[in-house]
PDB file of C-alpha atoms and ligand atoms in Angstrom:
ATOM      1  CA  UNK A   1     -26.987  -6.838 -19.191  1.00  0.00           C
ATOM      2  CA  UNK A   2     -23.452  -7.332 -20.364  1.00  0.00           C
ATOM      3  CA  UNK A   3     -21.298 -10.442 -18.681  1.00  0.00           C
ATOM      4  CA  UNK A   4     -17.890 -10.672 -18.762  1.00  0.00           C
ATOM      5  CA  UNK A   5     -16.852 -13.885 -17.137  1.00  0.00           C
ATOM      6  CA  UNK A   6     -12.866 -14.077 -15.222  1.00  0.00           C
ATOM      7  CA  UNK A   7     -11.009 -17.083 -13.921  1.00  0.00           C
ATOM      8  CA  UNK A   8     -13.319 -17.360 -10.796  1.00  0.00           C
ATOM      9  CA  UNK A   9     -15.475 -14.441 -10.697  1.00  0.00           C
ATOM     10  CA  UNK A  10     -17.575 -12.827 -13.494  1.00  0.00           C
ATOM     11  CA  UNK A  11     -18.076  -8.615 -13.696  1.00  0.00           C
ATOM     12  CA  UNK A  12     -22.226  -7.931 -14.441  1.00  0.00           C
ATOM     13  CA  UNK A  13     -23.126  -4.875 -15.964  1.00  0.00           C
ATOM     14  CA  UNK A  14     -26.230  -3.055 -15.557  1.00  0.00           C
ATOM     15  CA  UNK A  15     -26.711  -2.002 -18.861  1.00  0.00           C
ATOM     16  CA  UNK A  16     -28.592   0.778 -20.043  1.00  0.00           C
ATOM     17  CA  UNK A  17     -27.209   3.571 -19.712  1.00  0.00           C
ATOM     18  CA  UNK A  18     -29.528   6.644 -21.668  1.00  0.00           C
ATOM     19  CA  UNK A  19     -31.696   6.328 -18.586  1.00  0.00           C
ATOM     20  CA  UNK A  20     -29.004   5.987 -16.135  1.00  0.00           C
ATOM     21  CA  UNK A  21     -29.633   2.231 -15.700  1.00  0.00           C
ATOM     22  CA  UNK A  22     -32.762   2.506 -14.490  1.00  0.00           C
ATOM     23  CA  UNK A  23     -34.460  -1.062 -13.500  1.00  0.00           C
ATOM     24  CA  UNK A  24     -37.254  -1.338 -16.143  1.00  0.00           C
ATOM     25  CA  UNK A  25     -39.275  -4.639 -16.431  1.00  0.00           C
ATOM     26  CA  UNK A  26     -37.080  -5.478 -18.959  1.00  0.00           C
ATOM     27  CA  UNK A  27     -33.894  -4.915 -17.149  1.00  0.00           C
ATOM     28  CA  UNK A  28     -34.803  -6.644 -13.807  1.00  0.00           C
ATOM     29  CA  UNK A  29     -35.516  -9.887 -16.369  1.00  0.00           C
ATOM     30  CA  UNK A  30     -32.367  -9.772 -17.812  1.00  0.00           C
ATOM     31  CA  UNK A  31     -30.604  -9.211 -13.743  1.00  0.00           C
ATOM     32  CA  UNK A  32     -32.575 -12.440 -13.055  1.00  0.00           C
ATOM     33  CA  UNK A  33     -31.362 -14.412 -16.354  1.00  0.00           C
ATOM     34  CA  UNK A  34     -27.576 -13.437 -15.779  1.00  0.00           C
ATOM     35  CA  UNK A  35     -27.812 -14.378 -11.919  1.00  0.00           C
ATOM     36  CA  UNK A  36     -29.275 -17.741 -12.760  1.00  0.00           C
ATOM     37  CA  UNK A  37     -26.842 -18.348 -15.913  1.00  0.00           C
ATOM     38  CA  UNK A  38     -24.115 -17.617 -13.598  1.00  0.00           C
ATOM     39  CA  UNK A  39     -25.465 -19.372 -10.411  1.00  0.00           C
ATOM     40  CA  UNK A  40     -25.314 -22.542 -12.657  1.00  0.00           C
ATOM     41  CA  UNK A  41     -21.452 -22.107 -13.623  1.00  0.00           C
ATOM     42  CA  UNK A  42     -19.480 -24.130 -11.286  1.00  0.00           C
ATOM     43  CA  UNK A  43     -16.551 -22.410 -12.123  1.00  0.00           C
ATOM     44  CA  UNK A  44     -18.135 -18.590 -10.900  1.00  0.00           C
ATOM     45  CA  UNK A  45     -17.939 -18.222  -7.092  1.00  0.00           C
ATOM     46  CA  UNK A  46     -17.840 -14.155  -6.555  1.00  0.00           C
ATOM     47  CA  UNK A  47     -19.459 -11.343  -9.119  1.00  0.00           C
ATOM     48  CA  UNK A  48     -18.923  -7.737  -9.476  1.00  0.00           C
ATOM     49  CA  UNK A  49     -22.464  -5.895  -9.890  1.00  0.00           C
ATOM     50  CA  UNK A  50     -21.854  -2.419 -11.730  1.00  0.00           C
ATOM     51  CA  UNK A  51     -23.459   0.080 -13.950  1.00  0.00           C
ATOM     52  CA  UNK A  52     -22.852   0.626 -17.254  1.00  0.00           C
ATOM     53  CA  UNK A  53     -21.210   4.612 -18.458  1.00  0.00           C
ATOM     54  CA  UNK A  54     -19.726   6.825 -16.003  1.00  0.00           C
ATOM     55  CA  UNK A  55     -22.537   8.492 -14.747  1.00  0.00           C
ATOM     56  CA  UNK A  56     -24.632   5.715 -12.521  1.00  0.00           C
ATOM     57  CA  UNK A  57     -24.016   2.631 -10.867  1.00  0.00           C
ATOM     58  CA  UNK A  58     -28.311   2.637 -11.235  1.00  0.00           C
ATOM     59  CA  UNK A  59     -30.357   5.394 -11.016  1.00  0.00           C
ATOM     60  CA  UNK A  60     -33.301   3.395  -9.542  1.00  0.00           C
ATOM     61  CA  UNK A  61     -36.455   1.736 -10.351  1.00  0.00           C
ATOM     62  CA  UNK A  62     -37.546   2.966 -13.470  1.00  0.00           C
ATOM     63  CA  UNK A  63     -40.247   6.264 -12.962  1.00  0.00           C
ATOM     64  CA  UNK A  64     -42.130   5.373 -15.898  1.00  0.00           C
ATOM     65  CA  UNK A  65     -42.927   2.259 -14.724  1.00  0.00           C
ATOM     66  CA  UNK A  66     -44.027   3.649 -11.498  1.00  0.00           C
ATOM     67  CA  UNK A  67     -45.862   5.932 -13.132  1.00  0.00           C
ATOM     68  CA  UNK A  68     -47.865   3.839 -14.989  1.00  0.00           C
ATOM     69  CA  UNK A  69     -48.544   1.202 -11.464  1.00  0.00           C
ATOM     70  CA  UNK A  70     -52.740   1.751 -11.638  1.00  0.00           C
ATOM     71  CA  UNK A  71     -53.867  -0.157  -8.256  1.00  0.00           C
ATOM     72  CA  UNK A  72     -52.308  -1.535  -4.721  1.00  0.00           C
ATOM     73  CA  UNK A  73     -52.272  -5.190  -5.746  1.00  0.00           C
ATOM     74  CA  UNK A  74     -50.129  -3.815  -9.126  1.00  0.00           C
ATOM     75  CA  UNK A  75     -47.651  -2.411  -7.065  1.00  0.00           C
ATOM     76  CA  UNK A  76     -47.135  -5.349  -4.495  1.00  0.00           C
ATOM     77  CA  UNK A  77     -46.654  -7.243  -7.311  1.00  0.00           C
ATOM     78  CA  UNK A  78     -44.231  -4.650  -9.027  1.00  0.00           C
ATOM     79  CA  UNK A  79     -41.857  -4.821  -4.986  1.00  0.00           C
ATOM     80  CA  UNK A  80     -42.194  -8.323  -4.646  1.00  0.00           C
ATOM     81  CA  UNK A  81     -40.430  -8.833  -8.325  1.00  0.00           C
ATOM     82  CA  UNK A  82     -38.074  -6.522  -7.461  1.00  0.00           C
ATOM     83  CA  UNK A  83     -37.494  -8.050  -3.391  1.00  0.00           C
ATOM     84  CA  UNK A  84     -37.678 -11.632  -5.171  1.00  0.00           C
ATOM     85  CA  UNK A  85     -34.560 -10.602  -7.507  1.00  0.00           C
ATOM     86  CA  UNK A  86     -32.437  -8.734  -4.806  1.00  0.00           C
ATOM     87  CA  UNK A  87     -32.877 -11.376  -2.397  1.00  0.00           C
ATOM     88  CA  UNK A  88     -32.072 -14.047  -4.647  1.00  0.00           C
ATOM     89  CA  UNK A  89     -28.778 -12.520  -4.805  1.00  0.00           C
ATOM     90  CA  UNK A  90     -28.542 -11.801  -1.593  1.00  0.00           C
ATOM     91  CA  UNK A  91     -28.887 -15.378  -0.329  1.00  0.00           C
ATOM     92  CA  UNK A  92     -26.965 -17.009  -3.378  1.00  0.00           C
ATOM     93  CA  UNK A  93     -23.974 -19.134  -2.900  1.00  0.00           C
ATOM     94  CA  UNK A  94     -21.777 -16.466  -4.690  1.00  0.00           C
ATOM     95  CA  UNK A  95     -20.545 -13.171  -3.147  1.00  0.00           C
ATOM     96  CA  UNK A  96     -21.703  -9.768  -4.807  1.00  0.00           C
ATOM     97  CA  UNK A  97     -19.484  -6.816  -4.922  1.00  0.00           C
ATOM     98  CA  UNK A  98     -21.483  -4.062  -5.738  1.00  0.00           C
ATOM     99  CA  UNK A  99     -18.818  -1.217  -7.845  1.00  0.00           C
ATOM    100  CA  UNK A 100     -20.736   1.688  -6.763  1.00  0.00           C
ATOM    101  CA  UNK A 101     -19.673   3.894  -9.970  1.00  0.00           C
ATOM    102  CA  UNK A 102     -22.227   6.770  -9.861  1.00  0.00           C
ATOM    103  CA  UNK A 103     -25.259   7.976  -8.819  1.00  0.00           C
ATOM    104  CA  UNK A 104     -27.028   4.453  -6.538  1.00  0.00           C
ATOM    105  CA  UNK A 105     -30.310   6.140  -5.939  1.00  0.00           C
ATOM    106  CA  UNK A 106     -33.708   3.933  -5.084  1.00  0.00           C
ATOM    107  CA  UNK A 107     -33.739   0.693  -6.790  1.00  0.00           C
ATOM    108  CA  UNK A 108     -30.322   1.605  -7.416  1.00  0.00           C
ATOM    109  CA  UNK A 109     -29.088   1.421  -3.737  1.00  0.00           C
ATOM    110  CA  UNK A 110     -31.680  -1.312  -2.531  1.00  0.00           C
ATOM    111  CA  UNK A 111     -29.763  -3.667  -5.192  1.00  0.00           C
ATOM    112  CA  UNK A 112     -26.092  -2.545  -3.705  1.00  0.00           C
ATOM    113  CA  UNK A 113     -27.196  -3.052  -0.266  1.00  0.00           C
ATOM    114  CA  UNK A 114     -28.459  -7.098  -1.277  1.00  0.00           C
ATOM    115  CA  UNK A 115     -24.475  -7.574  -2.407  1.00  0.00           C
ATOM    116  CA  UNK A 116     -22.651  -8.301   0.337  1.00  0.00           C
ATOM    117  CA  UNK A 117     -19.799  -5.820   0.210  1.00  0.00           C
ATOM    118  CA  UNK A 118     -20.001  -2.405  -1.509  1.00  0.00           C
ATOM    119  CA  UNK A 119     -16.840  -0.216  -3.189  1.00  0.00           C
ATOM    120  CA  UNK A 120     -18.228   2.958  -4.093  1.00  0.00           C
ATOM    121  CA  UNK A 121     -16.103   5.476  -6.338  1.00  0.00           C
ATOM    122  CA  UNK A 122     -15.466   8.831  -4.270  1.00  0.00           C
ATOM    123  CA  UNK A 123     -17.743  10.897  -6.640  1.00  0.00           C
ATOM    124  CA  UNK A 124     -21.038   8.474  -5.871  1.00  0.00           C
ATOM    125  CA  UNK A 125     -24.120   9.566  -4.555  1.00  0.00           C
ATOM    126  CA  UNK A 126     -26.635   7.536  -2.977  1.00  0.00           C
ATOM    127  CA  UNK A 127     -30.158   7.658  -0.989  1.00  0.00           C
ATOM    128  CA  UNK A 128     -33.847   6.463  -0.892  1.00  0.00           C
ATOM    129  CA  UNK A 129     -35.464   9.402  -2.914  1.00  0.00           C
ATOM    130  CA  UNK A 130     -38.590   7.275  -3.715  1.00  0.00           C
ATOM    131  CA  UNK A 131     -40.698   9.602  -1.273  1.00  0.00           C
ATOM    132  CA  UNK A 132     -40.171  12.688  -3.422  1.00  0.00           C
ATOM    133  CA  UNK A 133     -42.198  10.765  -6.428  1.00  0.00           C
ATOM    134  CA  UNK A 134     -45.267  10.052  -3.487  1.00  0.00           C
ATOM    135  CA  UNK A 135     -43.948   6.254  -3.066  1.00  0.00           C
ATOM    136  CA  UNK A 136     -41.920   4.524  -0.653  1.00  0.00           C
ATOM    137  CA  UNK A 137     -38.455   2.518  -1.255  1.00  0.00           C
ATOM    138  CA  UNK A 138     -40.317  -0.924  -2.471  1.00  0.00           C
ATOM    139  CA  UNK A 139     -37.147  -3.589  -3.312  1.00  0.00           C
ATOM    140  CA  UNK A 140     -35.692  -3.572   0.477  1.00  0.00           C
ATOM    141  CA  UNK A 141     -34.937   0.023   0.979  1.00  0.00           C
ATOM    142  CA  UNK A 142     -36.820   0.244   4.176  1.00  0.00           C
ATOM    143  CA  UNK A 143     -35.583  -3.067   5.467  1.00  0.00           C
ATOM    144  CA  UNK A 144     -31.867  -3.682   4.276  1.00  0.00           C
ATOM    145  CA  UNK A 145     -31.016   0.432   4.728  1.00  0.00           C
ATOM    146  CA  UNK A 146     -31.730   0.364   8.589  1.00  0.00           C
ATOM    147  CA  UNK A 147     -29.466  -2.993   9.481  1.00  0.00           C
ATOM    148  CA  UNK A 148     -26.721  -1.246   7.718  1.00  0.00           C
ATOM    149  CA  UNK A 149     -27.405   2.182   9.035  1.00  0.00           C
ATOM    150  CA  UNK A 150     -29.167   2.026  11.859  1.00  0.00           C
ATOM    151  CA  UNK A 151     -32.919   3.523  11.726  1.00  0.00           C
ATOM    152  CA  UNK A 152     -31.994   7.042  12.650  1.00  0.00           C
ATOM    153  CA  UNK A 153     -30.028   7.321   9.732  1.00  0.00           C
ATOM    154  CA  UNK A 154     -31.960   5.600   7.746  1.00  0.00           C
ATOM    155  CA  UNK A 155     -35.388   7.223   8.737  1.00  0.00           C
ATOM    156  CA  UNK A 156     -33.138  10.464   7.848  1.00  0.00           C
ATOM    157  CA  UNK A 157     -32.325   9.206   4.269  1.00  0.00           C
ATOM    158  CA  UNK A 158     -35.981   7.252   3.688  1.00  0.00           C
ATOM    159  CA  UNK A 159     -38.049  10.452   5.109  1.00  0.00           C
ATOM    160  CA  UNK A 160     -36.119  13.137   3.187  1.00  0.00           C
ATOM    161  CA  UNK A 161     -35.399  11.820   0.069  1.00  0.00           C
ATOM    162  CA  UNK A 162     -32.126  13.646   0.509  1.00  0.00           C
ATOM    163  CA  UNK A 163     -28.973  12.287  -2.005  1.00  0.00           C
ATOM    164  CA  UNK A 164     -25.610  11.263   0.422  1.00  0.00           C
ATOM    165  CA  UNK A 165     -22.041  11.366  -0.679  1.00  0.00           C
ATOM    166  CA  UNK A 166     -19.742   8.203  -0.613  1.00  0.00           C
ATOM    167  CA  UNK A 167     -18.109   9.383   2.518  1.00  0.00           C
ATOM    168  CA  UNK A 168     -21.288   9.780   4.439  1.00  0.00           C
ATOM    169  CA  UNK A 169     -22.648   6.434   3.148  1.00  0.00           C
ATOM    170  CA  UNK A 170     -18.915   4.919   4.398  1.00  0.00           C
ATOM    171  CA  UNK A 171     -19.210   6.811   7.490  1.00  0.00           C
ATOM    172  CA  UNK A 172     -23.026   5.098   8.275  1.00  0.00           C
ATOM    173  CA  UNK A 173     -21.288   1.527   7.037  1.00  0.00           C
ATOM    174  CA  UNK A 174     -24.017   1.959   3.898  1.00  0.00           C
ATOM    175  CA  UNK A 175     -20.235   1.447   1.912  1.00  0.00           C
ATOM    176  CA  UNK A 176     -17.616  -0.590   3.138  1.00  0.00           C
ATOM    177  CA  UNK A 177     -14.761   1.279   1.102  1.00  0.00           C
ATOM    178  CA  UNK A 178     -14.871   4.626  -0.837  1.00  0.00           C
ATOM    179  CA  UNK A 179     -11.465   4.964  -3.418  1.00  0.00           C
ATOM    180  CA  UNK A 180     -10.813   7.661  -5.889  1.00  0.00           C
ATOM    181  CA  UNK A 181     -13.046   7.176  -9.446  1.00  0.00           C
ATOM    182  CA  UNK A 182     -10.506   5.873 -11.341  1.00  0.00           C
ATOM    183  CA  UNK A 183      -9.103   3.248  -9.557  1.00  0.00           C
ATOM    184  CA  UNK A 184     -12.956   1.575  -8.599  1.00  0.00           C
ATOM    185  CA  UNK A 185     -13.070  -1.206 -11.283  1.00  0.00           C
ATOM    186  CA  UNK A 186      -9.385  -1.873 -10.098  1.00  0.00           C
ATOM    187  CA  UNK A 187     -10.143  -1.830  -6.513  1.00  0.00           C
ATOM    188  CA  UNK A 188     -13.507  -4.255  -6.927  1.00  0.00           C
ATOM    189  CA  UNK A 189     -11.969  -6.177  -9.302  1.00  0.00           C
ATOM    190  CA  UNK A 190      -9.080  -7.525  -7.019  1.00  0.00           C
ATOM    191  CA  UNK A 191     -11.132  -7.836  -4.524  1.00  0.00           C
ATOM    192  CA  UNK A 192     -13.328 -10.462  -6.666  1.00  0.00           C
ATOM    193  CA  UNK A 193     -10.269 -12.139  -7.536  1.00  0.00           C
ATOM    194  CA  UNK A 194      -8.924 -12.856  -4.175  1.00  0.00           C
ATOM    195  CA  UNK A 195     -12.031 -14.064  -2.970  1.00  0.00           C
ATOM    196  CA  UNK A 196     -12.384 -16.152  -5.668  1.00  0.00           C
ATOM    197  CA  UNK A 197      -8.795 -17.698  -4.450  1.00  0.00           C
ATOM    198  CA  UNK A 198     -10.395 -18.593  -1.129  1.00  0.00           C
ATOM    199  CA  UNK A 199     -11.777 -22.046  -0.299  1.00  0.00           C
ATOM    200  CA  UNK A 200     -15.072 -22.328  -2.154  1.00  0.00           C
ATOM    201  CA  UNK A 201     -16.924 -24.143   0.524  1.00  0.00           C
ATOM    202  CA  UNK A 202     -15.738 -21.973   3.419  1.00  0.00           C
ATOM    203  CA  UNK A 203     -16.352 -18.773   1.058  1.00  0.00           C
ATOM    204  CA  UNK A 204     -19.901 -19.780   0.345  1.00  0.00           C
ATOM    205  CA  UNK A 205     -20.350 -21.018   3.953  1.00  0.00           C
ATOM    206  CA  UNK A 206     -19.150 -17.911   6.171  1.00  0.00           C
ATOM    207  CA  UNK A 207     -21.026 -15.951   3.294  1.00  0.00           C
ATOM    208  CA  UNK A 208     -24.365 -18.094   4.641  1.00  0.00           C
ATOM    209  CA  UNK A 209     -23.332 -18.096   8.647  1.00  0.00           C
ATOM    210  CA  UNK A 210     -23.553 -14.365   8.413  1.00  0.00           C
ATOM    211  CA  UNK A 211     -26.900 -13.584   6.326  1.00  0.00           C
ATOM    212  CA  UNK A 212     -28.741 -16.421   7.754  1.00  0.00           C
ATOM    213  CA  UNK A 213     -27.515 -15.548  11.245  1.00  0.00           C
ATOM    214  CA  UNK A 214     -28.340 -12.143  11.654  1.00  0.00           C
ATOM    215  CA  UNK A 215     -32.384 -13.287  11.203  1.00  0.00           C
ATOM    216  CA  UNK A 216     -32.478 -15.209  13.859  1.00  0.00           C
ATOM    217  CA  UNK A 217     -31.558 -14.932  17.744  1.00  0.00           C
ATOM    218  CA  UNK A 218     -27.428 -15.202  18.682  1.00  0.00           C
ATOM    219  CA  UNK A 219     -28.595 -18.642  20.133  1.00  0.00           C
ATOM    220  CA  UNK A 220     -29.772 -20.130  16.915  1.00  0.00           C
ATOM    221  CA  UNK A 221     -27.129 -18.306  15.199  1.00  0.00           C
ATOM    222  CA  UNK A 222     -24.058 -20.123  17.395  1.00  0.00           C
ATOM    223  CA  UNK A 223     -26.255 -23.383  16.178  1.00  0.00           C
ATOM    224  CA  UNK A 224     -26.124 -22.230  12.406  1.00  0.00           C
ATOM    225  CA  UNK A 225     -22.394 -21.443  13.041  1.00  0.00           C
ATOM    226  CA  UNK A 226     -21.619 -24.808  14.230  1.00  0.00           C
ATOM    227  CA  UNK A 227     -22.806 -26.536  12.020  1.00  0.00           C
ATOM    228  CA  UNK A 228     -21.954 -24.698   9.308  1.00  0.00           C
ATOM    229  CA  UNK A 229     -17.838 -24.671  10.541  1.00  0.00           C
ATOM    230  CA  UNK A 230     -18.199 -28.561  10.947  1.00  0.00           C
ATOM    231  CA  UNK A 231     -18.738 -28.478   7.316  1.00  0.00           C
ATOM    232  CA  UNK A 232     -15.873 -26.527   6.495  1.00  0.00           C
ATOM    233  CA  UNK A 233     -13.799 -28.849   8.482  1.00  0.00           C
ATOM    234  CA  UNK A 234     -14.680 -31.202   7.066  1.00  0.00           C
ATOM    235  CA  UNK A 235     -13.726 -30.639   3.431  1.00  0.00           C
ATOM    236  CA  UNK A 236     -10.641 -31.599   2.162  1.00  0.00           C
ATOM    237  CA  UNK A 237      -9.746 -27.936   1.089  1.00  0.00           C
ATOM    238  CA  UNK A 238      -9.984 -27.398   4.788  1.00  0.00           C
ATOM    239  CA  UNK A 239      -6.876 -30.794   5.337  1.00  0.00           C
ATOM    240  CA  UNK A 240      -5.157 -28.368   2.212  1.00  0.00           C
ATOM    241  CA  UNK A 241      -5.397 -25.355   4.066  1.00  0.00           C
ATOM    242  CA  UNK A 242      -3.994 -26.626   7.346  1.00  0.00           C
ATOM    243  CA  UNK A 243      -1.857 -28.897   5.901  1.00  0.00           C
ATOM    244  CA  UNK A 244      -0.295 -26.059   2.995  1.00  0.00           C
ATOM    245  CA  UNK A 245       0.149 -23.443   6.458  1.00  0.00           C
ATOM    246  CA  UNK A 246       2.418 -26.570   8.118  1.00  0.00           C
ATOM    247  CA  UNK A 247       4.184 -26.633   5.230  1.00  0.00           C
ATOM    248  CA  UNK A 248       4.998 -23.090   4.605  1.00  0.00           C
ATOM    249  CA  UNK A 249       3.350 -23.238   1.182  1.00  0.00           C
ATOM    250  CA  UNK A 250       0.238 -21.427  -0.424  1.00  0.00           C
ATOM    251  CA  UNK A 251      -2.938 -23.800  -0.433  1.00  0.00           C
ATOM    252  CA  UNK A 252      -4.414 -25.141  -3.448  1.00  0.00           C
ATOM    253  CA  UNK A 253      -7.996 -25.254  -2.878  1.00  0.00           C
ATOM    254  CA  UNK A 254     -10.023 -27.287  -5.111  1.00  0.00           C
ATOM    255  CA  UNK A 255     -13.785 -26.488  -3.820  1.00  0.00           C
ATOM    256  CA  UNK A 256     -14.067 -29.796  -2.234  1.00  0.00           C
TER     257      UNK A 256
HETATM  258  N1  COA B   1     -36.284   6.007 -14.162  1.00  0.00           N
HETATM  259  C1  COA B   1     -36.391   6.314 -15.454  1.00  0.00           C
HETATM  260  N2  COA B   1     -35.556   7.136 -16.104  1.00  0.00           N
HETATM  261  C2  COA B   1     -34.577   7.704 -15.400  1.00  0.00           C
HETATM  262  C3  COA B   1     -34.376   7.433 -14.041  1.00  0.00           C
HETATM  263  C4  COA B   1     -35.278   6.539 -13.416  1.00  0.00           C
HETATM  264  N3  COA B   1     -35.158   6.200 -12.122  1.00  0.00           N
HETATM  265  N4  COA B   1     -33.317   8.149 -13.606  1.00  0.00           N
HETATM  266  C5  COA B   1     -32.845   8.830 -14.672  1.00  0.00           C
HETATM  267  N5  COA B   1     -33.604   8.564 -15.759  1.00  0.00           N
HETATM  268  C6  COA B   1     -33.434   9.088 -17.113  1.00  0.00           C
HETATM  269  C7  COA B   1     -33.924  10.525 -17.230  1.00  0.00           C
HETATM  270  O1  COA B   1     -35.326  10.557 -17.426  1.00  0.00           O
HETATM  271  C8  COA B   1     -33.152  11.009 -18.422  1.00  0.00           C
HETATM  272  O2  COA B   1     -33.781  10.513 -19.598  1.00  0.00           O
HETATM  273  P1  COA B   1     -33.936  11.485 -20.899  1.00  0.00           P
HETATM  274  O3  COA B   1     -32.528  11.750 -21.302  1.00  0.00           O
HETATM  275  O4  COA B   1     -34.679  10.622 -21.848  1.00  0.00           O
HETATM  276  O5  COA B   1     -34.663  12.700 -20.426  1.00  0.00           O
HETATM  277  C9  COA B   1     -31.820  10.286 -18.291  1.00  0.00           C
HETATM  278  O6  COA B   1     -32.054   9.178 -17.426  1.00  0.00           O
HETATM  279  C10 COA B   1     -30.741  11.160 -17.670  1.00  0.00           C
HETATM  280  O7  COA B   1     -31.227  11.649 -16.428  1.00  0.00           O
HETATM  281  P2  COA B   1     -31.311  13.221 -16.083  1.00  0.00           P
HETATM  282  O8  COA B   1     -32.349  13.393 -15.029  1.00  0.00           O
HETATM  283  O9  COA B   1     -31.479  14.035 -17.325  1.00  0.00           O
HETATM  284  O10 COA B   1     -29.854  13.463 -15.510  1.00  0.00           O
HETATM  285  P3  COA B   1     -29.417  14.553 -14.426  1.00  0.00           P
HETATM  286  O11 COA B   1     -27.924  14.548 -14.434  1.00  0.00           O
HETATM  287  O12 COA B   1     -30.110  15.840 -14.635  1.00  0.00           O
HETATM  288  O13 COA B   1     -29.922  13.956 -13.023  1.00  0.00           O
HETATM  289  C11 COA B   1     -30.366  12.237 -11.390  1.00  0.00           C
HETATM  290  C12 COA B   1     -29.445  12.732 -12.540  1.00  0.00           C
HETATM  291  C13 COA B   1     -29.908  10.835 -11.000  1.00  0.00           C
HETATM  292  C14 COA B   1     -30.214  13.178 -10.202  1.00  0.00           C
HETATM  293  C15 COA B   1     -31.829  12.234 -11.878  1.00  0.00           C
HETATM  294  O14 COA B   1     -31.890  11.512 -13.098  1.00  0.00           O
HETATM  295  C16 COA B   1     -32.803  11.609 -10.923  1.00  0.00           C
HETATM  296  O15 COA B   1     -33.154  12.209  -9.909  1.00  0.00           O
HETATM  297  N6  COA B   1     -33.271  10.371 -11.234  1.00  0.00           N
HETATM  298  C17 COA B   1     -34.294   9.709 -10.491  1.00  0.00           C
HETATM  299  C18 COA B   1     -33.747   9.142  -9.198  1.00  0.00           C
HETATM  300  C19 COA B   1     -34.885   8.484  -8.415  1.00  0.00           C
HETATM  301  O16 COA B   1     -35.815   9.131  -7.994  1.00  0.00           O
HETATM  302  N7  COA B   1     -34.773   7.167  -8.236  1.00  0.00           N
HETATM  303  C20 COA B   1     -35.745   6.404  -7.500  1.00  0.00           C
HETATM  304  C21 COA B   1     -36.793   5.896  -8.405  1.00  0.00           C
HETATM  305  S1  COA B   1     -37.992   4.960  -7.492  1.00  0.00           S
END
């Protein structure tokens, strides 16, 4: 795992890249160090999740791991490390921005779809082929890929195994942007730094309003939202923001 920390945001990279970053034990340990080493950095509010090499963003769980699962109580164990880890980062206070650079297949795309926005390089490829080993996606594939996609789509991708190009995954809102190859790191990486220039508490707050939201009822969503806006109102970044728009000035937000 290699982490390269900005003013702001920090850039994570998947990092093993003989076996296309495939998620061994090992791996998923290390994801699970760097998320809590930069969780507890008060100065990182937004990370970019990619894979090291040109070839995959991550490749999936690793096979040989699979391979050597010997009984049902194994492999719950082996999902529920790798759901525990995804949706750790999916409910964390910072934003992920997954750089889709290659080939986000199984493991690979469950972990892009727990970041909340996804830039995938025009040359990626991505799908659920778990079912073409005899197993089924096990770190949120079967979950996370139908609220993005839709279950027809995603009963498509889960029950065929098939691969998808970036515009197809754009097209099903699996991506949120597809740009050429070369100008991904670019793309994700200004992207991290102007939401790391927004109000921390209102960044980490509309971040919540939306996850937590959409598991509940519209009802006790408008509640969450409430709240959650009284918050942001409260905070004297939100008296900088108003006050810095009156003035005709940019804000200076200081995450209070
Ligand atoms: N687990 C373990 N190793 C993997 C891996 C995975 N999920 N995906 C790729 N690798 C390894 C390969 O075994 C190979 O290792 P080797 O060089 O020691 O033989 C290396 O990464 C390169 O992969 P290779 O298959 O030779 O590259 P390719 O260009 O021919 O094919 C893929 C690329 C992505 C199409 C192919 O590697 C693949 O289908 N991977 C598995 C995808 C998958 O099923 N993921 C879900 C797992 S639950």
């Amino acid at each position: 795992m290699l982490t390269e920390r900005h003013e702001g945001f920090a850039v994570l990279t998947i990092n093993r890249p003989e076996a296309l970053n495939a998620l061994n034990p090992a791996v998923l340990d290390a994801l699970d160090q760097a998320w809590s080493d930069l969780e507890a950095d008060e100065g990182i509010r937004v990370v970019v999740v990619t894979g090291a090499g040109d070839r995959a963003f991550v490749a999936g769980a690793d096979i040989a791991a699979i391979n050597r699962i010997g009984s049902a109580a194994e492999g719950e164990r082996f999902a529920r490390r790798g759901q525990a880890i995804f949706d750790r980062i999916a409910r964390s206070r910072l934003v992920s921005i997954a750089a889709i650079n290659g080939y986000a297949l199984g493991g690979g795309l469950e972990l892009a779809m727990a970041c909340d926005l996804r830039v995938a390089a025009d040359s990626a490829e991505v799908g659920q082929p778990e079912i073409l080993l005899g197993v089924i996606p096990g770190f949120g594939g079967t979950q996370r890929l139908p609220r993005l996609a839709g279950s027809g789509a995603a009963l498509w991708w889960i029950l065929t195994g098939d691969r998808v190009g970036a515009n197809e995954a754009y097209r099903l809102g699996v991506v949120d942007r597809v740009v050429p190859k070369a100008e991904l790191m670019t793309v994700a990486l200004d992207l991290a730094r102007r939401l790391a220039e927004r109000a921390p508490i209102a960044l980490a707050l509309a971040k919540r309003a939306v996850r937590e939201g959409l598991q509940g009822d519209l009802a006790t969503g408008l509640d969450l939202e409430a709240a959650l806006f009284g918050l942001t109102a409260a905070s004297e970044d939100a008296r900088e923001g108003t006050r810095a728009f009156l003035d005709k000035r940019p804000p200076r937000f200081r995450g209070v």
